[in-house]
XYZ file of C-alpha atoms in Angstrom:
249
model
C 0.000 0.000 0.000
C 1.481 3.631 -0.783
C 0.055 6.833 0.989
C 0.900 9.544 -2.392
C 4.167 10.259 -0.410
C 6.720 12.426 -2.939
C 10.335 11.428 -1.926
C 13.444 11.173 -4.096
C 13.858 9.318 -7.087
C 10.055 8.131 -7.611
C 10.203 5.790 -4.060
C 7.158 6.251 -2.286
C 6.938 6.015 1.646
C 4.603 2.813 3.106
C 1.946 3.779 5.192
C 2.377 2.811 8.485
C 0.723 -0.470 9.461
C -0.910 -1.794 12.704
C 1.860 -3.569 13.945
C 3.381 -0.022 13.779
C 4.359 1.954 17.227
C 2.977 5.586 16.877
C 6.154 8.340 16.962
C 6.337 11.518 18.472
C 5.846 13.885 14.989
C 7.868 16.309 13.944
C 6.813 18.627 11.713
C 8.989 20.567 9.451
C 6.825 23.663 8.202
C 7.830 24.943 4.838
C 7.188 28.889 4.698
C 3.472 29.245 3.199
C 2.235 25.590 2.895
C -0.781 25.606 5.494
C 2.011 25.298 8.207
C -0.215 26.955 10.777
C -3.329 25.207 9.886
C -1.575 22.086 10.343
C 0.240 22.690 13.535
C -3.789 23.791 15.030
C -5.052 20.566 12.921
C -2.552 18.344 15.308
C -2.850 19.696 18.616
C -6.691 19.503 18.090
C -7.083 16.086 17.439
C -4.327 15.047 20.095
C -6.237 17.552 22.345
C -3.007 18.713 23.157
C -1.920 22.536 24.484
C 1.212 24.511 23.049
C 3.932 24.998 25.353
C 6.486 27.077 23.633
C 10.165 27.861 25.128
C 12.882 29.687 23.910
C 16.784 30.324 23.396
C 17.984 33.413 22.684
C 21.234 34.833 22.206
C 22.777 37.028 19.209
C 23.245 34.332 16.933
C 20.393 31.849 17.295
C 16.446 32.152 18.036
C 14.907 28.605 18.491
C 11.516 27.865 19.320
C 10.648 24.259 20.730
C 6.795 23.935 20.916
C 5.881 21.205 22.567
C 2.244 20.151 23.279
C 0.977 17.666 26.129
C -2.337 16.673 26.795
C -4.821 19.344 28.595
C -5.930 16.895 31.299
C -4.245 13.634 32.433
C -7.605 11.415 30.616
C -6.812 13.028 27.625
C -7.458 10.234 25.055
C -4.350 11.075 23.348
C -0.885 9.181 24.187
C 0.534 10.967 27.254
C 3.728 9.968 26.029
C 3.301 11.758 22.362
C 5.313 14.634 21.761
C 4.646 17.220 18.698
C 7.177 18.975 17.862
C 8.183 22.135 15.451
C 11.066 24.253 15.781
C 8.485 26.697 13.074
C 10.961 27.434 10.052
C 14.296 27.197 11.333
C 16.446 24.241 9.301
C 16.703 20.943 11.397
C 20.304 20.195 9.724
C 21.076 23.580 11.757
C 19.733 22.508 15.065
C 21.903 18.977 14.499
C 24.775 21.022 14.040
C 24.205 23.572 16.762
C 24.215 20.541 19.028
C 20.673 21.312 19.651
C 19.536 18.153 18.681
C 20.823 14.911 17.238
C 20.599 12.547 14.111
C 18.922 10.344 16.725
C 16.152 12.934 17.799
C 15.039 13.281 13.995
C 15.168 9.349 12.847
C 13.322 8.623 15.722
C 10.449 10.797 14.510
C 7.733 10.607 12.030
C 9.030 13.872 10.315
C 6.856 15.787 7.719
C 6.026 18.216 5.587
C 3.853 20.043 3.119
C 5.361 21.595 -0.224
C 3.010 23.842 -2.610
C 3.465 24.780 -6.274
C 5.815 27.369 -6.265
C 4.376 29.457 -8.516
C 1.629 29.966 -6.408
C 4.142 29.398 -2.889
C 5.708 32.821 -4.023
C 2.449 34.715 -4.644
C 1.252 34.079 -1.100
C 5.079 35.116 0.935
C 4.599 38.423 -1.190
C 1.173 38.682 0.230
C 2.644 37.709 3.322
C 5.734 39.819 3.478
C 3.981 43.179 3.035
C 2.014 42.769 6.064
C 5.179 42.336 8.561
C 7.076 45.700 9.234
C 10.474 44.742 9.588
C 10.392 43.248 5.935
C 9.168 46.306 4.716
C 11.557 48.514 6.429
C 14.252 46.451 4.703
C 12.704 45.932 1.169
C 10.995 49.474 0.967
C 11.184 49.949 -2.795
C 9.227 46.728 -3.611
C 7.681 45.171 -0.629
C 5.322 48.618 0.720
C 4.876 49.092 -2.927
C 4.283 45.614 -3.798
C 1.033 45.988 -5.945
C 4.275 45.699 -8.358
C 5.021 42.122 -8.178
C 7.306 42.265 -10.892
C 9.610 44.257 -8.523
C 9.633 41.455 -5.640
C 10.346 39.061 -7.901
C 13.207 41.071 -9.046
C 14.248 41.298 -5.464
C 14.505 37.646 -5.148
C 16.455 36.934 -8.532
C 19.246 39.571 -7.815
C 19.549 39.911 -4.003
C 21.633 37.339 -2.134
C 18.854 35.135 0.066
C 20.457 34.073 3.374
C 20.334 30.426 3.615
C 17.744 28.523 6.107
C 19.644 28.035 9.332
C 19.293 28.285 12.805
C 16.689 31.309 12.849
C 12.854 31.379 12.172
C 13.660 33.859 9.225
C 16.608 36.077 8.307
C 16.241 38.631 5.505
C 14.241 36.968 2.677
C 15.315 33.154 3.973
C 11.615 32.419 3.754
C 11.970 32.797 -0.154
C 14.424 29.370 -0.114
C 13.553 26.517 -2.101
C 11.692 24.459 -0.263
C 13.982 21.574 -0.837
C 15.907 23.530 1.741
C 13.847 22.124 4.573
C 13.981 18.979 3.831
C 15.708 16.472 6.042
C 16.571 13.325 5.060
C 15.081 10.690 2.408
C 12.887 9.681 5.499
C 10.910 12.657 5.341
C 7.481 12.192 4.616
C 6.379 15.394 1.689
C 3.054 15.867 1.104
C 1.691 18.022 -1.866
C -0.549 20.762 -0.510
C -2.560 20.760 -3.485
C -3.388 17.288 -2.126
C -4.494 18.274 0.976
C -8.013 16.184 1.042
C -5.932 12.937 0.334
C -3.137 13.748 2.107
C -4.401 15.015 5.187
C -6.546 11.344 6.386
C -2.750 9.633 5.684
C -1.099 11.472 8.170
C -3.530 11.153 10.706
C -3.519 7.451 9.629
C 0.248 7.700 10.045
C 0.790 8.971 13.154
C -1.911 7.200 14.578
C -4.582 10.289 15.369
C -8.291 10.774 15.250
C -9.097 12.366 11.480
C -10.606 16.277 12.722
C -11.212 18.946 10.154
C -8.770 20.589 9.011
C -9.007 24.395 10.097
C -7.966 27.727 7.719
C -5.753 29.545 9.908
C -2.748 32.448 9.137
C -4.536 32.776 5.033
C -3.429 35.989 3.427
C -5.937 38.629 1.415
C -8.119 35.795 0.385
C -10.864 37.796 -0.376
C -8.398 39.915 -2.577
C -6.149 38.012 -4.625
C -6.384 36.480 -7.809
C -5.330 33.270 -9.251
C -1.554 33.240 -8.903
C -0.853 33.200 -12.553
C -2.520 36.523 -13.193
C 0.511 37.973 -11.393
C 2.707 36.628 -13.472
C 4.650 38.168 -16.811
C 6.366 35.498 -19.208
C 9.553 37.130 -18.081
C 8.699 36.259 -14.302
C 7.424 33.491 -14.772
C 10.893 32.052 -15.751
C 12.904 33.607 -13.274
C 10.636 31.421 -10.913
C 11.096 28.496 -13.250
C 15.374 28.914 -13.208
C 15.116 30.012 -9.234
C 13.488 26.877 -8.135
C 14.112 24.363 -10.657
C 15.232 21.951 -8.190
C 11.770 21.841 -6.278
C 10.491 21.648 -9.610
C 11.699 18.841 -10.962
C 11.495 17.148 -7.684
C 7.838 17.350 -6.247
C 5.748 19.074 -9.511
């Protein structure tokens, strides 16, 4: 049996079985791929609470949210952990001495990935709306009904890489190949949310609950991604994240 898992070189993923001991999850959010609908879809269904704690210092800013169960009947697993360190890379933490190899293989690890044509249309919407980005990237990003310009932005500016920080600069704009793991990781097509979605609950052994619309950007307002889109940037797009292309589209 295969659960539409993408992974390298064709192989697809098994779904897990009932012989099968449920894992703590980690989940590896990919910068504007549901991430914060599924993080709320999880905790719901495990009935779970968010406990979030922090490290600080002038070099890294990791976030361990952990959730546990509200009450000590929860039906959940009171062993089960979920776990996201939001968008910082994982290969970071590992070599930060944060975590270990161990800590990730030992997890059901996963992710979402989104056309990314459509991935970069919703950061843009996203990146207007936070200050500190616009402050930065005033030419294009406060003016942004000029999406030519952004795109511009991310062809010809150096992006920091993903690392040991939530976001630095424009390090949301990666590939998302960058967030991958390891060929363990389970990726999910977001496109295929309504198949996708029952597997992982099937996977890591929780009760199937909606799943919620949380953190989505000028709904109301935007058009279908490919009416932002000139021929010229739609190749940049095409040569920026061929990789990702080629690899889950």
């Amino acid at each position: 049996k295969q659960c539409g898992v993408i992974s390298d070189r064709e192989h697809s993923t098994p779904c897990m079985t009932l012989e099968d001991e449920p894992r703590d999850v980690l989940f590896v959010p990919i910068p504007r791929t549901a991430s914060t609908s599924t993080a709320e879809a999880i905790r719901m269904s495990l009935k779970m609470y968010t406990r979030q704690t922090g490290i600080h210092d002038k070099r890294y800013q990791l976030l361990n949210a952990r959730t546990r169960p509200t009450h000590p009947k929860c039906p959940a697993e009171s062993g089960r952990k979920f776990i996201c360190f939001g968008h910082i890379g994982i290969s970071s933490l590992v070599q930060a001495g944060v975590i270990t190899d161990e800590f990730v293989s030992s997890r059901y690890v996963f992710s979402f990935v989104r056309n990314p044509w459509d991935r970069i249309v919703s950061l843009w919407f996203s990146l207007r709306k936070w200050p500190r980005y616009t402050r930065r990237y005033n030419q294009s990003l406060r003016a942004s009904r000029i999406f030519d310009e952004f795109i511009r932005i991310l062809d010809s500016e150096e992006i920091p890489p993903v690392g040991p920080y939530d976001s630095l600069g424009l390090s949301l704009a990666n590939p998302q190949t960058e967030w991958i793991v390891n060929d363990s990781h389970r990726v999910f097509r977001l496109e295929d949310l309504s198949v996708a979605w029952p597997v992982i609950c099937g996977d890591i052994g929780i009760p199937l609950v909606k799943f919620p619309r949380r953190n989505v950007i000028d709904v109301g307002s935007r058009k279908p991604y490919r009416e932002y889109y000139t021929e010229s940037t739609r190749r940049i797009v095409s040569r920026k994240y061929a990789e990702e292309i080629e690899r889950f589209n």
